[in-house]
Short mmCIF file of C-alpha atoms in Angstrom, two decimals:
data_model
loop_
_atom_site.label_atom_id
_atom_site.label_comp_id
_atom_site.label_asym_id
_atom_site.label_seq_id
_atom_site.Cartn_x
_atom_site.Cartn_y
_atom_site.Cartn_z
CA MET U 1 75.06 90.05 46.74
CA ASN U 2 75.36 88.27 49.94
CA ASN U 3 73.45 84.49 49.91
CA LEU U 4 72.28 85.32 53.21
CA SER U 5 70.22 88.40 52.29
CA ASN U 6 68.20 86.71 49.59
CA PRO U 7 66.16 83.57 50.27
CA GLN U 8 65.91 83.00 46.97
CA MET U 9 69.49 82.12 47.12
CA MET U 10 70.52 80.44 50.29
CA PRO U 11 71.66 77.13 50.66
CA ASP U 12 69.87 74.51 52.12
CA SER U 13 71.81 74.25 55.51
CA LEU U 14 74.20 77.14 56.75
CA ASN U 15 77.22 76.40 59.74
CA GLU U 16 77.87 78.64 62.79
CA GLU U 17 80.31 80.54 60.73
CA GLU U 18 78.44 81.84 58.02
CA VAL U 19 75.28 82.44 60.64
CA THR U 20 77.60 84.89 62.89
CA LYS U 21 79.32 86.33 59.63
CA TYR U 22 75.99 87.35 58.53
CA LEU U 23 75.22 88.48 61.62
CA GLN U 24 78.13 91.03 62.22
CA GLU U 25 77.54 91.84 59.15
CA HIS U 26 73.80 92.99 59.56
CA LEU U 27 73.89 94.36 62.89
CA ASP U 28 70.19 95.76 62.52
CA PHE U 29 68.92 92.29 62.04
CA PHE U 30 67.27 91.86 65.33
CA GLU U 31 65.86 95.50 64.77
CA ARG U 32 64.56 94.39 61.28
CA HIS U 33 63.43 91.19 63.33
CA GLU U 34 61.87 92.03 66.63
CA ASP U 35 60.04 89.36 67.71
CA LEU U 36 62.95 86.93 67.60
CA LEU U 37 64.18 88.59 70.75
CA THR U 38 61.25 87.27 72.47
CA ASP U 39 61.10 83.78 70.84
CA LEU U 40 64.37 82.76 70.41
CA ARG U 41 64.66 80.54 73.80
CA LEU U 42 68.23 80.14 75.02
CA PRO U 43 69.33 77.60 77.65
CA HIS U 44 69.73 78.67 81.36
CA ARG U 45 70.86 76.85 84.08
CA LYS U 46 68.48 78.52 86.70
CA ALA U 47 65.71 79.68 84.45
CA GLY U 48 65.03 76.58 82.19
CA SER U 49 65.33 78.84 79.58
CA VAL U 50 64.96 83.00 78.54
CA SER U 51 64.37 84.99 75.90
CA LEU U 52 67.73 86.53 73.88
CA VAL U 53 66.60 89.79 75.82
CA GLU U 54 66.46 88.36 78.91
CA ARG U 55 69.91 86.76 78.43
CA GLN U 56 71.51 89.60 77.62
CA ILE U 57 70.12 92.15 80.62
CA SER U 58 71.42 88.80 82.66
CA LYS U 59 74.94 89.21 81.20
CA LEU U 60 74.81 93.14 81.23
CA ARG U 61 74.19 92.85 85.37
CA GLN U 62 76.67 90.48 85.55
CA LYS U 63 79.27 92.49 84.14
CA ASN U 64 77.57 95.66 85.92
CA THR U 65 78.44 93.53 89.28
CA GLU U 66 81.73 92.75 87.98
CA LEU U 67 82.09 96.20 87.29
CA GLU U 68 81.11 97.41 90.78
CA THR U 69 83.53 94.91 92.70
CA LYS U 70 86.47 95.89 90.62
CA LEU U 71 85.94 99.75 91.26
CA ARG U 72 85.22 98.59 95.26
CA ASP U 73 89.01 96.83 95.08
CA LEU U 74 89.98 100.23 93.42
CA VAL U 75 88.24 102.27 96.38
CA SER U 76 89.81 99.70 98.95
CA VAL U 77 93.35 100.07 97.26
CA ALA U 78 93.07 104.02 97.05
CA ARG U 79 92.28 103.98 100.74
CA GLY U 80 94.71 101.76 101.95
CA ASN U 81 97.09 103.64 99.88
CA ASP U 82 96.29 107.36 101.61
CA GLU U 83 96.75 106.05 104.78
CA LEU U 84 100.17 104.65 104.28
CA SER U 85 101.23 107.41 103.10
CA THR U 86 99.77 109.49 106.05
CA LYS U 87 102.14 106.82 108.30
CA ILE U 88 105.29 107.04 106.08
CA HIS U 89 105.07 110.74 106.32
CA ALA U 90 104.48 110.97 110.30
CA PHE U 91 106.72 108.37 110.77
CA ALA U 92 109.51 110.04 108.65
CA MET U 93 108.52 113.46 110.82
CA GLU U 94 109.38 111.53 114.07
CA LEU U 95 112.24 109.85 112.69
CA LEU U 96 114.42 112.61 111.56
CA SER U 97 113.23 114.59 115.02
CA ALA U 98 115.10 112.32 116.76
CA GLN U 99 118.37 113.96 117.57
CA ASP U 100 120.53 111.18 118.69
CA PRO U 101 121.15 107.55 117.54
CA MET U 102 119.84 105.81 120.36
CA HIS U 103 116.68 108.33 119.98
CA LYS U 104 116.42 107.17 116.71
CA PHE U 105 116.68 103.12 117.15
CA ARG U 106 113.81 103.55 119.84
CA VAL U 107 111.58 105.63 117.86
CA LEU U 108 112.35 103.36 115.19
CA GLU U 109 110.98 100.00 117.06
CA GLY U 110 107.93 101.78 118.55
CA LEU U 111 106.69 103.28 114.93
CA LEU U 112 107.40 99.84 112.90
CA SER U 113 105.61 98.03 116.40
CA ASN U 114 102.76 100.67 116.74
CA SER U 115 102.23 101.96 112.97
CA PHE U 116 102.62 98.89 110.69
CA SER U 117 102.26 96.03 113.42
CA ALA U 118 105.56 94.81 113.06
CA GLU U 119 105.84 91.88 115.59
CA ASN U 120 109.62 91.06 115.34
CA SER U 121 111.77 93.49 114.28
CA ILE U 122 115.72 93.50 113.75
CA LEU U 123 117.87 96.30 112.60
CA VAL U 124 121.43 95.47 111.38
CA LEU U 125 123.88 98.19 112.01
CA PHE U 126 127.38 97.60 109.95
CA GLU U 127 129.55 99.30 112.72
CA GLU U 128 131.30 98.68 115.81
CA LYS U 129 129.10 98.81 118.98
CA SER U 130 129.50 101.69 121.46
CA ASN U 131 129.35 101.63 124.81
CA GLU U 132 126.10 103.84 125.12
CA PHE U 133 123.96 101.52 123.91
CA ASP U 134 122.26 99.20 126.03
CA VAL U 135 124.21 95.56 125.28
CA ASN U 136 121.43 93.35 125.95
CA ASP U 137 119.62 95.37 123.27
CA SER U 138 117.07 92.39 121.21
CA PHE U 139 116.42 95.36 118.57
CA LEU U 140 119.93 95.85 117.37
CA ILE U 141 122.50 93.69 116.04
CA TYR U 142 125.75 95.61 115.84
CA ILE U 143 128.43 93.39 113.42
CA ASN U 144 131.64 93.98 110.82
CA ARG U 145 130.07 94.27 107.49
CA ASN U 146 132.88 91.52 106.40
CA ASP U 147 131.76 88.83 109.36
CA THR U 148 131.19 85.19 108.09
CA ALA U 149 127.65 85.23 110.32
CA LEU U 150 126.56 87.24 107.11
CA LYS U 151 127.31 85.00 104.23
CA PRO U 152 123.93 83.77 103.86
CA PHE U 153 123.03 87.30 103.39
CA LYS U 154 125.24 87.79 100.62
CA THR U 155 122.86 88.06 97.76
CA PHE U 156 120.67 89.79 99.37
CA MET U 157 123.25 92.89 100.37
CA GLN U 158 124.74 92.86 96.97
CA SER U 159 120.67 92.95 95.41
CA ASN U 160 120.06 96.20 96.79
CA GLU U 161 116.18 95.31 96.54
CA PRO U 162 113.63 93.97 99.55
CA ARG U 163 113.06 90.26 99.67
CA CYS U 164 110.16 89.03 100.78
CA GLY U 165 108.70 85.19 102.10
CA LEU U 166 110.82 82.37 103.57
CA ILE U 167 114.40 82.86 104.43
CA ARG U 168 116.85 79.83 105.29
CA LYS U 169 117.34 78.62 108.48
CA SER U 170 120.91 80.11 108.86
CA GLN U 171 119.41 83.72 108.36
CA LYS U 172 116.55 82.85 110.44
CA ASP U 173 118.89 81.88 113.45
CA PHE U 174 121.27 84.73 113.15
CA LEU U 175 118.22 87.25 113.08
CA PHE U 176 115.57 85.24 115.25
CA ALA U 177 117.31 83.09 117.17
CA SER U 178 115.57 80.88 118.59
CA ASN U 179 112.23 81.95 117.48
CA ASN U 180 110.54 79.07 115.84
CA GLU U 181 107.17 81.15 115.23
CA ILE U 182 108.54 83.35 112.72
CA CYS U 183 107.24 82.61 109.00
CA SER U 184 107.72 84.80 106.81
CA VAL U 185 110.10 88.07 106.46
CA ALA U 186 111.01 90.62 104.76
CA LEU U 187 114.40 91.91 104.55
CA ILE U 188 115.21 95.79 103.64
CA PRO U 189 118.53 97.43 102.46
CA LEU U 190 119.37 100.57 104.36
CA GLY U 191 121.60 102.69 102.20
CA GLU U 192 123.13 101.31 98.42
CA GLU U 193 124.37 97.71 99.00
CA CYS U 194 123.08 97.64 102.73
CA CYS U 195 126.23 100.49 103.32
CA VAL U 196 124.42 101.07 106.87
CA GLY U 197 123.02 97.75 107.68
CA PHE U 198 119.37 96.49 106.70
CA LEU U 199 115.72 96.02 108.56
CA ALA U 200 114.68 92.14 109.42
CA ILE U 201 111.03 92.12 109.81
CA GLY U 202 109.35 89.46 110.92
CA SER U 203 105.74 87.72 111.16
CA LYS U 204 104.27 84.48 112.29
CA ASP U 205 101.57 84.94 109.46
CA ALA U 206 102.89 82.98 106.56
CA GLU U 207 101.26 85.12 103.91
CA ARG U 208 102.60 88.54 105.96
CA PHE U 209 105.23 88.92 103.82
CA ASN U 210 104.49 87.15 100.45
CA PRO U 211 106.84 87.36 97.61
CA SER U 212 103.71 87.83 95.08
CA LYS U 213 102.93 91.30 96.99
CA GLY U 214 104.23 94.70 95.75
CA LEU U 215 108.08 95.80 97.55
CA ASP U 216 107.30 99.81 96.97
CA PHE U 217 106.66 100.33 100.15
CA LEU U 218 109.27 98.67 101.66
CA SER U 219 112.25 100.30 98.89
CA ARG U 220 110.74 103.62 100.22
CA LEU U 221 110.61 102.44 104.25
CA GLY U 222 114.12 101.21 103.37
CA ASP U 223 115.83 104.37 102.05
CA LEU U 224 114.02 107.28 104.83
CA ILE U 225 115.67 104.66 107.57
CA GLY U 226 118.61 104.40 105.50
CA SER U 227 118.87 108.03 105.00
CA ALA U 228 118.16 108.95 109.15
CA LEU U 229 120.24 106.84 110.36
CA ALA U 230 123.30 107.70 108.12
CA ILE U 231 122.57 111.58 109.69
CA ARG U 232 124.72 111.18 113.24
#
């Protein structure tokens, strides 16, 4: 027989482990001793002391508040994802409807700026520049894939995955020249191992392209743009 269930056999003192074990084994204890629920007083930082019932209610309210916050966050994320999905769909439809390469470039530049708030975008293409394109176009960089200027991007190009965050000075100088306001950058491969090229999006906000943020959206954006540009 458990010593705690027989008052005549109870020891002079109990440690916390024994009390805890007893209560766990006798979950109906407070049902049989309801008066203790209000008689027991627990310390409380704001109210001095409260009854066990009040403390439980307080804990439940706190947990309920935390769950409501999580639910609001989930709803916000769901709405954001829905808006993003709508934007990507519209982006794809407009980009794929462009008939010639230059039109695609203009559509791409406009959509990045208007739909995705891209402050500074650079499209790097691994091909020779055609005479039909504007030589002074600041959005486009035409370059041979084996050009030594691309050496700082070698690891990125081989990884086949987007990268976010700070970039080296040599990379920044190649992409954004003397623009010292760029604080964070997203590098997005276009095609397998950047077979088409890559897209760079720069921001003045150091947290805009944080490495801790998800890269799924950037990967899908790269797949879409790479496929559209590969069709000439």
